[in-house]
Tab-separated table of C-alpha atoms and ligand atoms in Angstrom:
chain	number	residue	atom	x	y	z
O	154	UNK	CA	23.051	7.161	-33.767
O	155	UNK	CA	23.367	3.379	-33.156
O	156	UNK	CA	20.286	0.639	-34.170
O	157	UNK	CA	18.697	1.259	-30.101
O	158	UNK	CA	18.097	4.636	-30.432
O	159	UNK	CA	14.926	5.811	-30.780
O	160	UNK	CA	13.782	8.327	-33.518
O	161	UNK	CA	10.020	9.591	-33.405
O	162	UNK	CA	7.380	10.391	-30.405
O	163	UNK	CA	5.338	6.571	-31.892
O	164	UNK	CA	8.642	4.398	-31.380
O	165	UNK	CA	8.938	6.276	-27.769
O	166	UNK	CA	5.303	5.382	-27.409
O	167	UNK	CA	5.938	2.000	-28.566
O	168	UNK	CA	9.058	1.441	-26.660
O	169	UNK	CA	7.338	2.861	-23.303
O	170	UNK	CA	3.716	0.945	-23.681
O	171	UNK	CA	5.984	-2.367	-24.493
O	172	UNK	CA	8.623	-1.622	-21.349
O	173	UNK	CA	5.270	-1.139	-18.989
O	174	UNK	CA	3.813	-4.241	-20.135
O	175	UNK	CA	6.841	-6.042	-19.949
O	176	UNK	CA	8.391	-4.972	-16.088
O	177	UNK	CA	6.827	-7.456	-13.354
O	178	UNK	CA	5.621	-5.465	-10.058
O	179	UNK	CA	6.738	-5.623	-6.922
O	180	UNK	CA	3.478	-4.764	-5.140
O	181	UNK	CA	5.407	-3.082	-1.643
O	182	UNK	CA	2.020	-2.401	0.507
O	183	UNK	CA	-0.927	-4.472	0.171
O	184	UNK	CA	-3.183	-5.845	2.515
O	185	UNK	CA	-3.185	-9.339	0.427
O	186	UNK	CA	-2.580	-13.066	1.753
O	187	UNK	CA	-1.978	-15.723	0.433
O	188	UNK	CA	-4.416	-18.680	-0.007
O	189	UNK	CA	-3.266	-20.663	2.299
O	190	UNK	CA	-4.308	-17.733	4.971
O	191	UNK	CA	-7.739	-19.253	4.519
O	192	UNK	CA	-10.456	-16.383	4.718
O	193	UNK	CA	-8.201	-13.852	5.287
O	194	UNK	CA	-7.547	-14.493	1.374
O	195	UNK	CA	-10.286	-11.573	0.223
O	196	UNK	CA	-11.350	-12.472	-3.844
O	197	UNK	CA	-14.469	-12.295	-5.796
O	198	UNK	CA	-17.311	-9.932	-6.555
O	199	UNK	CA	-18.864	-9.881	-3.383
O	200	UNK	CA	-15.584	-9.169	-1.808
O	201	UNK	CA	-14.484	-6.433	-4.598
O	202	UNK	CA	-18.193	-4.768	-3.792
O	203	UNK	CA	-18.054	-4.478	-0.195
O	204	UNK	CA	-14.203	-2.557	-0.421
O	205	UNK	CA	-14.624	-0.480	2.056
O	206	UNK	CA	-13.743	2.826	-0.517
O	207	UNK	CA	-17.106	1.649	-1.723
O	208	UNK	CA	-19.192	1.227	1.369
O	209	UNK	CA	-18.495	4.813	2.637
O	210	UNK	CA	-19.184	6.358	-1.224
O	211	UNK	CA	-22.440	4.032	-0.867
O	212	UNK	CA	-23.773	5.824	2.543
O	213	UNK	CA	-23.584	9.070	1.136
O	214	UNK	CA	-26.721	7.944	-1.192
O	215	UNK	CA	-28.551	5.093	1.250
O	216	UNK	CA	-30.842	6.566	4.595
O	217	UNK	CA	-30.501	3.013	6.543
O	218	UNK	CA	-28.871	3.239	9.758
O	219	UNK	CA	-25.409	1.870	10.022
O	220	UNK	CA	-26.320	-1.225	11.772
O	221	UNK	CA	-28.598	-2.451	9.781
O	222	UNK	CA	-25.807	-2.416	6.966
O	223	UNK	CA	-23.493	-3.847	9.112
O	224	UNK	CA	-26.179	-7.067	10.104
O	225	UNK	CA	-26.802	-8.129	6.408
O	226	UNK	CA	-24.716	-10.915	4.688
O	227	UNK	CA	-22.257	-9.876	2.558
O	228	UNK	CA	-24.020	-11.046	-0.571
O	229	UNK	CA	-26.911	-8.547	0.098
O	230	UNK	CA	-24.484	-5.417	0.881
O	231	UNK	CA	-22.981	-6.226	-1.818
O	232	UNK	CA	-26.597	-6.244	-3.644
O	233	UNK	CA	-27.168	-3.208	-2.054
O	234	UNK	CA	-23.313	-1.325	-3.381
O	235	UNK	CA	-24.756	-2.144	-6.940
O	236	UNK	CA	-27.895	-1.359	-6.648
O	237	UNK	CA	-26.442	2.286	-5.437
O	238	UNK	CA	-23.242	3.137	-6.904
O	239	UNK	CA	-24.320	1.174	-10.213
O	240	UNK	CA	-27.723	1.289	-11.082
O	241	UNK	CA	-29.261	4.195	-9.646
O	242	UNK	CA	-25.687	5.999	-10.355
O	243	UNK	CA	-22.964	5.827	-13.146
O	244	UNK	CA	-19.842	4.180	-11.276
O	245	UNK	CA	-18.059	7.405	-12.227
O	246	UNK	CA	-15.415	7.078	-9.028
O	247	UNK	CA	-12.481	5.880	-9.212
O	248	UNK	CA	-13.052	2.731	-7.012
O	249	UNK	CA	-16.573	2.185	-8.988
O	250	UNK	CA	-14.641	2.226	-12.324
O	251	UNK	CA	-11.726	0.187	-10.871
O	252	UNK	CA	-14.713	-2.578	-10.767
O	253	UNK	CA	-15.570	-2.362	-14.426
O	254	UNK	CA	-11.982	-2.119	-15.280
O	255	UNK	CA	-11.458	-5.370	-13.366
O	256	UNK	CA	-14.329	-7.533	-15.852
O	257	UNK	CA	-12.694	-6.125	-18.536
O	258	UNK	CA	-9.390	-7.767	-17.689
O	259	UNK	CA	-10.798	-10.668	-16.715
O	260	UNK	CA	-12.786	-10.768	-19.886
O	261	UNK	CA	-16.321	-11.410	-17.856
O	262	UNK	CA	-19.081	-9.935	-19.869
O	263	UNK	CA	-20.230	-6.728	-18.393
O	264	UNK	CA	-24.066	-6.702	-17.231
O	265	UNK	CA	-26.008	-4.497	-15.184
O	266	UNK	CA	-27.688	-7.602	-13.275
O	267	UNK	CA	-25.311	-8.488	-10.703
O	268	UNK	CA	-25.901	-12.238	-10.602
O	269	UNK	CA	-24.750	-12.680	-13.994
O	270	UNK	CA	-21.598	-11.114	-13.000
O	271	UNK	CA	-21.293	-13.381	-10.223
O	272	UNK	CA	-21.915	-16.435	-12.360
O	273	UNK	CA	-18.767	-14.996	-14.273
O	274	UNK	CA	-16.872	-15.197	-10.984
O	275	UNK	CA	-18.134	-18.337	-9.769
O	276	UNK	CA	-15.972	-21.468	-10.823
O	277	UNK	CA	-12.294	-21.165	-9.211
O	278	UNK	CA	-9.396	-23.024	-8.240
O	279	UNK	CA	-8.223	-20.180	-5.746
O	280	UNK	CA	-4.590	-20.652	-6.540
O	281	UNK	CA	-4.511	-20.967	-9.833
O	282	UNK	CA	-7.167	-17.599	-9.967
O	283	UNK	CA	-4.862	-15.656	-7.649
O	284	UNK	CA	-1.728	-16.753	-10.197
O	285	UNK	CA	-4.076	-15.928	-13.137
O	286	UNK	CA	-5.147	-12.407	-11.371
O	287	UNK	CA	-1.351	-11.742	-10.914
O	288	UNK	CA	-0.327	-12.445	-14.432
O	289	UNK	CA	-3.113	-10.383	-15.929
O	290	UNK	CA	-1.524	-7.383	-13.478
O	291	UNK	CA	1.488	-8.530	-13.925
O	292	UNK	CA	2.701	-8.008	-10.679
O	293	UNK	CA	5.369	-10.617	-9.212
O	294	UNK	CA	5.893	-9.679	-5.506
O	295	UNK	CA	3.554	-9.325	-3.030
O	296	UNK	CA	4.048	-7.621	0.219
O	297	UNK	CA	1.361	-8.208	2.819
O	298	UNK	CA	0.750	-6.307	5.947
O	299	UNK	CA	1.856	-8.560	9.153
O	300	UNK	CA	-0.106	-7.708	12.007
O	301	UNK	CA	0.877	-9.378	15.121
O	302	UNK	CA	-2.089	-8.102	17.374
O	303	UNK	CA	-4.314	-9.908	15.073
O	304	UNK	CA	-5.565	-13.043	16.367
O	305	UNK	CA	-7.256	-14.272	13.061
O	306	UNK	CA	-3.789	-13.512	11.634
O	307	UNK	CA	-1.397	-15.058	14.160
O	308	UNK	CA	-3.396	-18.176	14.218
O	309	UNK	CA	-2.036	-18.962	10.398
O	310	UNK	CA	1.977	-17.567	11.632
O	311	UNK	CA	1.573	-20.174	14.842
O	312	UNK	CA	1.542	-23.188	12.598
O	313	UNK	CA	4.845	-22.073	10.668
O	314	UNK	CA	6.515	-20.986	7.242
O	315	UNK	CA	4.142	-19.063	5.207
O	316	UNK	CA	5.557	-20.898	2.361
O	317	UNK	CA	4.340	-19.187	-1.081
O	318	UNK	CA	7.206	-17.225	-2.153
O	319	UNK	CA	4.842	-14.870	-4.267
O	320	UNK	CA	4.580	-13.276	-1.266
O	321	UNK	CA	6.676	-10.878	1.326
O	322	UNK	CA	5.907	-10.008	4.709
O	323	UNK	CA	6.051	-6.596	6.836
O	324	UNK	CA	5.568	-6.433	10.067
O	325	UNK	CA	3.070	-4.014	10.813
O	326	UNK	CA	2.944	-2.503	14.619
O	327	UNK	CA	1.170	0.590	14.791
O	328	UNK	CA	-0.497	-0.024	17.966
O	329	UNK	CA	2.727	-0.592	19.862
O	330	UNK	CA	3.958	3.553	18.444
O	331	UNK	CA	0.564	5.262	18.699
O	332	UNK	CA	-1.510	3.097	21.384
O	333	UNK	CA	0.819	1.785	23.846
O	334	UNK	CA	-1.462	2.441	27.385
O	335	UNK	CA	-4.224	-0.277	25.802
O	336	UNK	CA	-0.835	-2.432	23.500
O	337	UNK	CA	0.348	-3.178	26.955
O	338	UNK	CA	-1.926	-5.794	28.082
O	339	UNK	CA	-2.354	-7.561	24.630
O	340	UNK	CA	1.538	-7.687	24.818
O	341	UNK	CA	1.774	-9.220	28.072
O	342	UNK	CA	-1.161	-11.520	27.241
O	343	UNK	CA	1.357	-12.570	24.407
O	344	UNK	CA	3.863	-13.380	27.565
O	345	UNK	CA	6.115	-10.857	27.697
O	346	UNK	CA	6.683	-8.822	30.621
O	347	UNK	CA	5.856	-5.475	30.182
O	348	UNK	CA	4.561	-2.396	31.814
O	349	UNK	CA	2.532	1.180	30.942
O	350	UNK	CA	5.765	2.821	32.032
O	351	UNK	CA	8.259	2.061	29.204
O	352	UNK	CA	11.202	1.589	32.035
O	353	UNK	CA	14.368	-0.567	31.702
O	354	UNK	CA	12.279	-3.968	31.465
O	355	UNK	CA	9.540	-3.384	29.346
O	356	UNK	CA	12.308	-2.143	26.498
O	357	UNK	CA	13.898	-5.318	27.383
O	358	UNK	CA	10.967	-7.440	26.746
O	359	UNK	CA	9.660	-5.201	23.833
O	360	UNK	CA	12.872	-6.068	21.964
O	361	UNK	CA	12.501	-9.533	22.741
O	362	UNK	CA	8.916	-9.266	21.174
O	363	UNK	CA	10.499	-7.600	18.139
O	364	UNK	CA	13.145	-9.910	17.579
O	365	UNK	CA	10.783	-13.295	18.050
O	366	UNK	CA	8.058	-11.779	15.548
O	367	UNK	CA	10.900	-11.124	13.005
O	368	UNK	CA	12.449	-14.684	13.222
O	369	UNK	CA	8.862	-15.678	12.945
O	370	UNK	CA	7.878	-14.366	10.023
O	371	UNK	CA	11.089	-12.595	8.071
O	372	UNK	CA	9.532	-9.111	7.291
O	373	UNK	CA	10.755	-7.317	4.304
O	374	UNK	CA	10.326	-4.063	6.429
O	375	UNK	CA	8.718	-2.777	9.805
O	376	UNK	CA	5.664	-0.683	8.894
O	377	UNK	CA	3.612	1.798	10.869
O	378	UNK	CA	0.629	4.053	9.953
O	379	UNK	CA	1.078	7.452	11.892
O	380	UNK	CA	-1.655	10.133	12.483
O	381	UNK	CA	-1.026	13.699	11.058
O	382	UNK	CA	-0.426	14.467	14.600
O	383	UNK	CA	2.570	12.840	15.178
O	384	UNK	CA	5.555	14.414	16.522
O	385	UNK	CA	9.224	12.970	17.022
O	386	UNK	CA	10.991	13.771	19.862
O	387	UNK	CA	8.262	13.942	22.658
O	388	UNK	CA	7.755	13.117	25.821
O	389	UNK	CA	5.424	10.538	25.997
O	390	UNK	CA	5.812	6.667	24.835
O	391	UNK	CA	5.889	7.102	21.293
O	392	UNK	CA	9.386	8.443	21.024
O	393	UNK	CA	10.861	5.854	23.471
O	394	UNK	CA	9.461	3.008	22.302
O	395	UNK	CA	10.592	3.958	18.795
O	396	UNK	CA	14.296	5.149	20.274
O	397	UNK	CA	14.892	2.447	22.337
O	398	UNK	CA	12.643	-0.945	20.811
O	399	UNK	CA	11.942	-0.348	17.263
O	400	UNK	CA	15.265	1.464	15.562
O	401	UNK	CA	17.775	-0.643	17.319
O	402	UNK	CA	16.195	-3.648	16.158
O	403	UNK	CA	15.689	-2.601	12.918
O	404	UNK	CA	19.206	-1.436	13.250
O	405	UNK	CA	20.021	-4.741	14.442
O	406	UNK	CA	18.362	-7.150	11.728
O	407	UNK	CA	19.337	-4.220	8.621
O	408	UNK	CA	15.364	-3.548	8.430
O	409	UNK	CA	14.061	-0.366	6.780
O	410	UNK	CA	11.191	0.837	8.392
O	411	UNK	CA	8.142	2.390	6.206
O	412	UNK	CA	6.125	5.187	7.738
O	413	UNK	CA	2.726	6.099	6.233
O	414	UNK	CA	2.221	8.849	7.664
O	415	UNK	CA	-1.597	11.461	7.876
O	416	UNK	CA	-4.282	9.155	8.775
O	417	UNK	CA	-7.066	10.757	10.929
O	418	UNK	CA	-8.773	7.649	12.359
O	419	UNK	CA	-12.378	6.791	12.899
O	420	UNK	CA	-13.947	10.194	11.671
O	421	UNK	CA	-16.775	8.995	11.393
O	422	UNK	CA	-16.573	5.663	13.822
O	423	UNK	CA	-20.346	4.030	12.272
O	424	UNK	CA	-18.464	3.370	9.128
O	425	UNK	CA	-15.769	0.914	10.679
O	426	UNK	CA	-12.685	0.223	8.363
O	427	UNK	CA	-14.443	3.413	6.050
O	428	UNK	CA	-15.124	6.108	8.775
O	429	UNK	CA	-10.891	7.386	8.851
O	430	UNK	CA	-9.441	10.099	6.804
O	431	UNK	CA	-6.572	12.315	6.266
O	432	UNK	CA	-4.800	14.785	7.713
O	433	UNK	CA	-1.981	17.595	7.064
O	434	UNK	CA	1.527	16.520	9.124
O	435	UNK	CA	3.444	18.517	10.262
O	436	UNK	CA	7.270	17.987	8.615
O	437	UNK	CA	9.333	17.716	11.467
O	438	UNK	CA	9.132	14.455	12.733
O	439	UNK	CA	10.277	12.524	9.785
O	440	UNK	CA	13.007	15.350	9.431
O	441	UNK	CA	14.163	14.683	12.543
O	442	UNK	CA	14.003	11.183	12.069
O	443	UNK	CA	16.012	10.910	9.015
O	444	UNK	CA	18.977	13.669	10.413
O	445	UNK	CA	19.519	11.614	13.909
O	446	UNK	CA	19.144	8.043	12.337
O	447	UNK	CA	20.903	8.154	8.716
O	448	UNK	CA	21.746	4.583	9.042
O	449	UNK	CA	18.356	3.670	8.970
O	450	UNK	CA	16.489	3.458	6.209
O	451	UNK	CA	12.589	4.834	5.297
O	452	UNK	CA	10.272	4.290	3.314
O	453	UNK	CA	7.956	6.954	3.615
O	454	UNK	CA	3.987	7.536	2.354
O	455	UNK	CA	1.550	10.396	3.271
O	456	UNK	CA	-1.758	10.672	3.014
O	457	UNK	CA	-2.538	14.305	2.868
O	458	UNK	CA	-2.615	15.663	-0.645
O	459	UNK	CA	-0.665	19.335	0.920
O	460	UNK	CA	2.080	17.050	2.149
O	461	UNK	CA	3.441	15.664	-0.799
O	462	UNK	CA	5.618	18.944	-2.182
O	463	UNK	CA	7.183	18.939	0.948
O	464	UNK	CA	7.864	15.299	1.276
O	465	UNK	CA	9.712	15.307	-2.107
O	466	UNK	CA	11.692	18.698	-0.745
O	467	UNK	CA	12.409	16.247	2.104
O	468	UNK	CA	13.368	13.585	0.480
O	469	UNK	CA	15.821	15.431	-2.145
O	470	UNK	CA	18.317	15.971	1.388
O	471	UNK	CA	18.172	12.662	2.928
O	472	UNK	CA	19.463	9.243	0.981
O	473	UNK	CA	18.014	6.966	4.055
O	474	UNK	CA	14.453	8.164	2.805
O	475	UNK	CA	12.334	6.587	-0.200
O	476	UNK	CA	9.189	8.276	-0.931
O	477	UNK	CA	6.645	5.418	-2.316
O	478	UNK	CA	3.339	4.930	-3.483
O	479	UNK	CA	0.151	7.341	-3.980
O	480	UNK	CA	-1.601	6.046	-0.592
O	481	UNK	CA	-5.174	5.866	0.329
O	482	UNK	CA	-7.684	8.284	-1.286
O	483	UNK	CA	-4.874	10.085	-3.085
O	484	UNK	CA	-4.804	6.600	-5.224
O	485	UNK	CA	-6.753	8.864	-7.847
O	486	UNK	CA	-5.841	9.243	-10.835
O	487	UNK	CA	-6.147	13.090	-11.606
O	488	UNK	CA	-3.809	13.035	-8.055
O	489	UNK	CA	-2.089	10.486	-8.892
O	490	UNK	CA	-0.619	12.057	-12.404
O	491	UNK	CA	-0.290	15.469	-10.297
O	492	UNK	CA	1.672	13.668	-8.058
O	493	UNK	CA	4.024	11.604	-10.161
O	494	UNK	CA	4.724	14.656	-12.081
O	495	UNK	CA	5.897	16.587	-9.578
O	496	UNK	CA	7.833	13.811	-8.070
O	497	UNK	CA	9.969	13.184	-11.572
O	498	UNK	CA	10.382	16.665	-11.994
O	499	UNK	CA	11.650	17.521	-8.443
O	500	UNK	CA	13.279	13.406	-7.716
O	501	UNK	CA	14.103	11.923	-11.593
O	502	UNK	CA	13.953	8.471	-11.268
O	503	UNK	CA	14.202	8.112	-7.999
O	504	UNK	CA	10.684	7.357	-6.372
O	505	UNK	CA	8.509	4.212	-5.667
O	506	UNK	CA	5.729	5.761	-7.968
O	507	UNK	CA	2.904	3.059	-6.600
O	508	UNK	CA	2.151	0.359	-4.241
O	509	UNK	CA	-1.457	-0.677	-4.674
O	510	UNK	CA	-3.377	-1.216	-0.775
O	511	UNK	CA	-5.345	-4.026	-2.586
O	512	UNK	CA	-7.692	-5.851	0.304
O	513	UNK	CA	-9.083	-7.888	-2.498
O	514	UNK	CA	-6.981	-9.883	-5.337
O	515	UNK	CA	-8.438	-8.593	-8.217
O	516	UNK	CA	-8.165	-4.886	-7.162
O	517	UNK	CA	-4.597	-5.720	-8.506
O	518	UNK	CA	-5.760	-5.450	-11.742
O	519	UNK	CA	-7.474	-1.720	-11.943
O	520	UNK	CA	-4.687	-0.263	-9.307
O	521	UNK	CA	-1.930	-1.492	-11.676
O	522	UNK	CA	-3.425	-0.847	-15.098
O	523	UNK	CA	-5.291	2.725	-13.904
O	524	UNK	CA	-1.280	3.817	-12.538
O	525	UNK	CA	0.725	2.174	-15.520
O	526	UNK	CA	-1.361	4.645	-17.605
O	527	UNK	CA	-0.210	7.169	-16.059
O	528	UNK	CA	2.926	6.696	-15.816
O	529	UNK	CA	3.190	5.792	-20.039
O	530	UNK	CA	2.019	9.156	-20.374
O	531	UNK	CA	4.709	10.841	-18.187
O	532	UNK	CA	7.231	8.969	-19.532
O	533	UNK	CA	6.187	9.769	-23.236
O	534	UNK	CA	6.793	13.168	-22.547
O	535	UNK	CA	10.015	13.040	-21.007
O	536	UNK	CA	11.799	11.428	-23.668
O	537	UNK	CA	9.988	13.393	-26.004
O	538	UNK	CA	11.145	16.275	-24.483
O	539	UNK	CA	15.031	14.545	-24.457
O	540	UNK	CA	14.580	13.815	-27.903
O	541	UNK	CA	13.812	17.452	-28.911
O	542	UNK	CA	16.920	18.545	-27.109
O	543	UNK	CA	19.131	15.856	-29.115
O	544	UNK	CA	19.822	13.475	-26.239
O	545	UNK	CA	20.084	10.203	-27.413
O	546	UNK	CA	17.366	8.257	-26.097
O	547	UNK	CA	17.980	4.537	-25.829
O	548	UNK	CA	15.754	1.753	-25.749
O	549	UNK	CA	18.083	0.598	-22.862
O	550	UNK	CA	17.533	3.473	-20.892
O	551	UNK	CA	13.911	3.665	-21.348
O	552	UNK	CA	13.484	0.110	-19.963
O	553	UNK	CA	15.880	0.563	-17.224
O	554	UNK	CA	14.208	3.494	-16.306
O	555	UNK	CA	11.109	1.332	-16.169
O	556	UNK	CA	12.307	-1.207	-14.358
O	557	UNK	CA	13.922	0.658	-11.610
O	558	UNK	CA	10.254	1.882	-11.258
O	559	UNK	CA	8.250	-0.765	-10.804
O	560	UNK	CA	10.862	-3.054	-9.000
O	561	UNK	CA	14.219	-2.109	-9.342
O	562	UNK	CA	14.101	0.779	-6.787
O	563	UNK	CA	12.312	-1.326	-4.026
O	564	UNK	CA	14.825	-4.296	-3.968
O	565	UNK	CA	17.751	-1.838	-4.511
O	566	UNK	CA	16.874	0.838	-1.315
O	567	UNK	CA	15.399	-2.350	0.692
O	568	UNK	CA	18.303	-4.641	0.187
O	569	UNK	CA	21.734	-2.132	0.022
M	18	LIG	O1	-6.145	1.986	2.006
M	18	LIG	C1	-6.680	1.345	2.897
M	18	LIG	O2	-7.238	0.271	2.696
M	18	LIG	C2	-6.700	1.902	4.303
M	18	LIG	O3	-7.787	1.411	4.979
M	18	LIG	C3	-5.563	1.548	5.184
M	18	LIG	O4	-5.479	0.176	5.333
M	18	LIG	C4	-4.196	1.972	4.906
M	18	LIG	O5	-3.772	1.666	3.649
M	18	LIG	C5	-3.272	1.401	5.925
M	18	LIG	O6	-2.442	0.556	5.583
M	18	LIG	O7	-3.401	1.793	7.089
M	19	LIG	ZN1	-2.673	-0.006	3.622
C-alpha cells in the first residue's frame, strides 16, 4: 500500500474532519446580497432573531394577535423571540440552536440577557464582517436569489454591475410559471407588451424580457419555486410559458434551470413570509420534463420529506437532473442525515448534499457547520466500510470526494 493510503477508522476520521474543513463552499441557493444591496444585506442579532423559521415557532407559545407583532420594531420582536423561544423555553429547535451555534463561532460570550449579546454584535465594518462570517463558514460562492418583480431589488440592478465577485446571481421568476393572470400587468408596467392570453406576441415579448434580465444581471441559473400541485403538460399558462419563453432561452444562453419544487403557500396567511408549508408532488412533471428536454439541464429540490426516495429513483435515469440541497424545513438535521444517507447509498457521489437558504449572513455559519457534521459522519462510515473490504482508500480520493461535494459537482453540472 503506498504512503496515501489510509490504515485505521482515526486517520479516516482525521483525513475526513481535515478534507471538510479544508473544501470552500459554493453556497448554490441563498437568499443573501451583497453589501452594497444596502438593506437588503440582512446581518446581526436582531436580524438572525426575527428569521422567519423563528417567528412562526414563536406564535405557537405567544396569544398576541398577529398585527400587533407585525407593528413593533424589529428590536422588540426580536425581544420578544428571546424572551419566548429562549428564556421561557430551551432553544431546543434546530433554528433556536443554529443561534447559539452562531456565538459560538463567532466567539461572542453566550448570555441569557439579550443586550449583552447585542453589544457583542454591535461594532462592524459590514464588509469586512460579511468576509469574516464567510471565512469562519468557509463558504466561497454565494448564489443569491434574483427577483426581477422586486422593486426594492431592481432599484440596486438599475444602477449596474453588481460588482462583488463573492457573489452569483439566479434569476428567480416564479410568478411568471405559477401566477401569470396578476405577472401580466407588472410585466407590461416593466414595458413589454404582453397579454393574459400567452399568444404569438406576448411569447415574443416574454423572451425579450428573459433575454434583457439575463444580460442584466448574468444568472448562474433560472430558478423557480413550484407548488406540490404542479403538473407539466397542461393546459393552462404554466406549460406554455415554460415551453415556449423559459426553456428556449435557457436553451439559448446554456442556462440550467433549478426547480424547487412542494411549497404550499400562505397556510396560514397572518404569518407572512412564515405562514407556507409543504406539500407531497406528484412525480410526473419533472419526469416529463427531464424525458422531452434532455438538453436542458435541472437542478432539482423538494420540499416534502415523502418525495425525496422518489426524486433520487428519478434522478438515477436522467443525467440532465442534479438533485441538491435539503430545502426548507427538511434543513433538519435528524432529516437531513436520513436524507444524505439514502442519497449516497442510492446516487454515490453524485448529489449537491446542501445549499443553505440563509436570509441572514451569519446563518451561514450554523447551516454549514450543523450539515458538515453530518456529512463527516457519513463519510466515516463509508470508507470504513471500504477499508474492511480491502479497498484501498486514498487520501486523494477522500478529498476529491469532498470536494466534488461541496463545490466540485455544482461548477461541473452548471458549467459542462
Ligand atoms: O427557506 C426559506 O427561507 C423559504 O422561505 C423560501 O424562501 C424558500 O427557500 C424559497 O426559496 O422559496
Ligand atoms: Zn430559498
Amino acid at each position: 500500500m503506498g504512503n496515501n493510503t489510509v490504515k485505521s477508522r482515526s486517520e479516516i476520521r482525521d483525513v475526513v474532519a481535515q478534507g471538510i474543513q479544508d473544501t470552500k463552499i459554493i453556497d448554490v441557493h441563498t437568499h443573501l446580497f451583497p453589501p452594497s444591496f444596502g438593506e437588503l444585506c440582512l446581518y446581526g442579532i436582531d436580524e438572525l432573531l426575527t428569521y422567519h423559521y423563528l417567528i412562526s415557532e414563536a406564535f405557537l407559545w405567544l396569544d398576541i394577535p398577529y398585527e400587533s407583532f407585525w407593528k413593533m420594531s424589529k428590536r422588540e420582536q426580536a425581544d420578544l423571540i428571546w424572551e419566548t423561544l429562549f428564556l421561557q423555553n430551551s432553544p431546543v429547535s434546530e433554528a433556536a440552536q443554529g443561534i447559539l451555534t452562531i456565538l459560538d463561532e463567532l466567539n461572542v460570550p453566550v448570555s441569557k440577557n439579550l443586550d449583552d449579546v447585542r453589544r457583542a454584535f454591535d461594532q462592524r465594518d459590514v464588509d469586512e464582517y460579511i468576509s469574516r462570517v464567510m471565512h469562519v463558514s468557509n463558504v466561497e460562492e454565494i448564489v443569491m436569489t434574483n427577483d426581477p418583480f422586486d422593486p426594492a431589488e431592481r432599484q440596486y440592478w438599475e444602477k449596474g454591475e453588481m460588482g462583488d465577485d463573492r457573489f452569483r446571481s439566479a434569476l428567480r421568476l416564479d410568478p411568471l410559471v405559477n401566477d401569470w393572470d396578476h405577472t401580466v400587468a407588472l410585466v407590461r408596467e416593466m414595458g413589454y407588451e404582453v397579454d393574459e392570453r400567452v399568444d404569438r406576441r406576448t411569447v415574443k415579448s416574454l423572451q425579450q424580457f428573459l433575454k434583457d434580465w439575463i444580460e442584466k444581471i448574468h444568472p448562474l441559473y433560472v430558478a423557480l419555486s413550484l407548488p406540490h400541485t404542479f403538473t407539466f403538460p397542461e393546459r393552462g399558462s404554466s406549460t406554455r410559458i415554460l415551453e415556449e419563453c423559459l426553456i428556449p432561452i435557457c436553451e439559448q444562453y446554456e442556462l440550467p434551470m433549478a426547480l424547487m419544487v412542494g411549497t404550499k403557500r400562505q397556510v396560514n396567511p397572518d404569518l407572512k413570509l412564515a405562514g407556507d408549508m409543504a406539500g407531497r408532488a406528484d412525480m410526473a412533471a419533472l419526469e416529463n420534463l427531464c424525458r422531452q428536454y434532455p438538453h436542458q439541464k435541472f437542478l432539482v429540490t423538494m420540499l416534502s420529506r415523502e418525495n425525496q426516495y422518489e426524486l433520487i429513483t428519478l434522478s438515477r435515469k436522467f443525467r440532465n437532473l442534479m438533485i441538491f440541497g435539503c430545502w426548507w424545513f427538511l434543513n433538519t438535521p435528524y432529516l437531513v442525515e436520513e436524507i444524505t444517507r439514502m442519497r449516497f447509498q442510492l446516487l454515490g457521489n453524485r448529489f449537491i448534499p446542501q445549499h443553505s437558504d440563509c436570509r441572514v449572513f451569519e446563518q451561514l455559519i450554523y447551516k454549514w457547520k450543523h450539515t458538515k457534521h453530518i456529512l463527516e459522519n457519513l463519510l466515516m462510515e463509508h470508507y470504513e466500510q471500504l477499508l474492511k473490504k480491502g479497498w484501498p482508500v486514498e487520501v486523494s480520493d477522500i478529498r476529491n470526494d469532498i470536494e466534488k461535494l461541496l463545490r466540485g459537482n455544482v461548477l461541473h453540472f452548471i458549467n459542462s
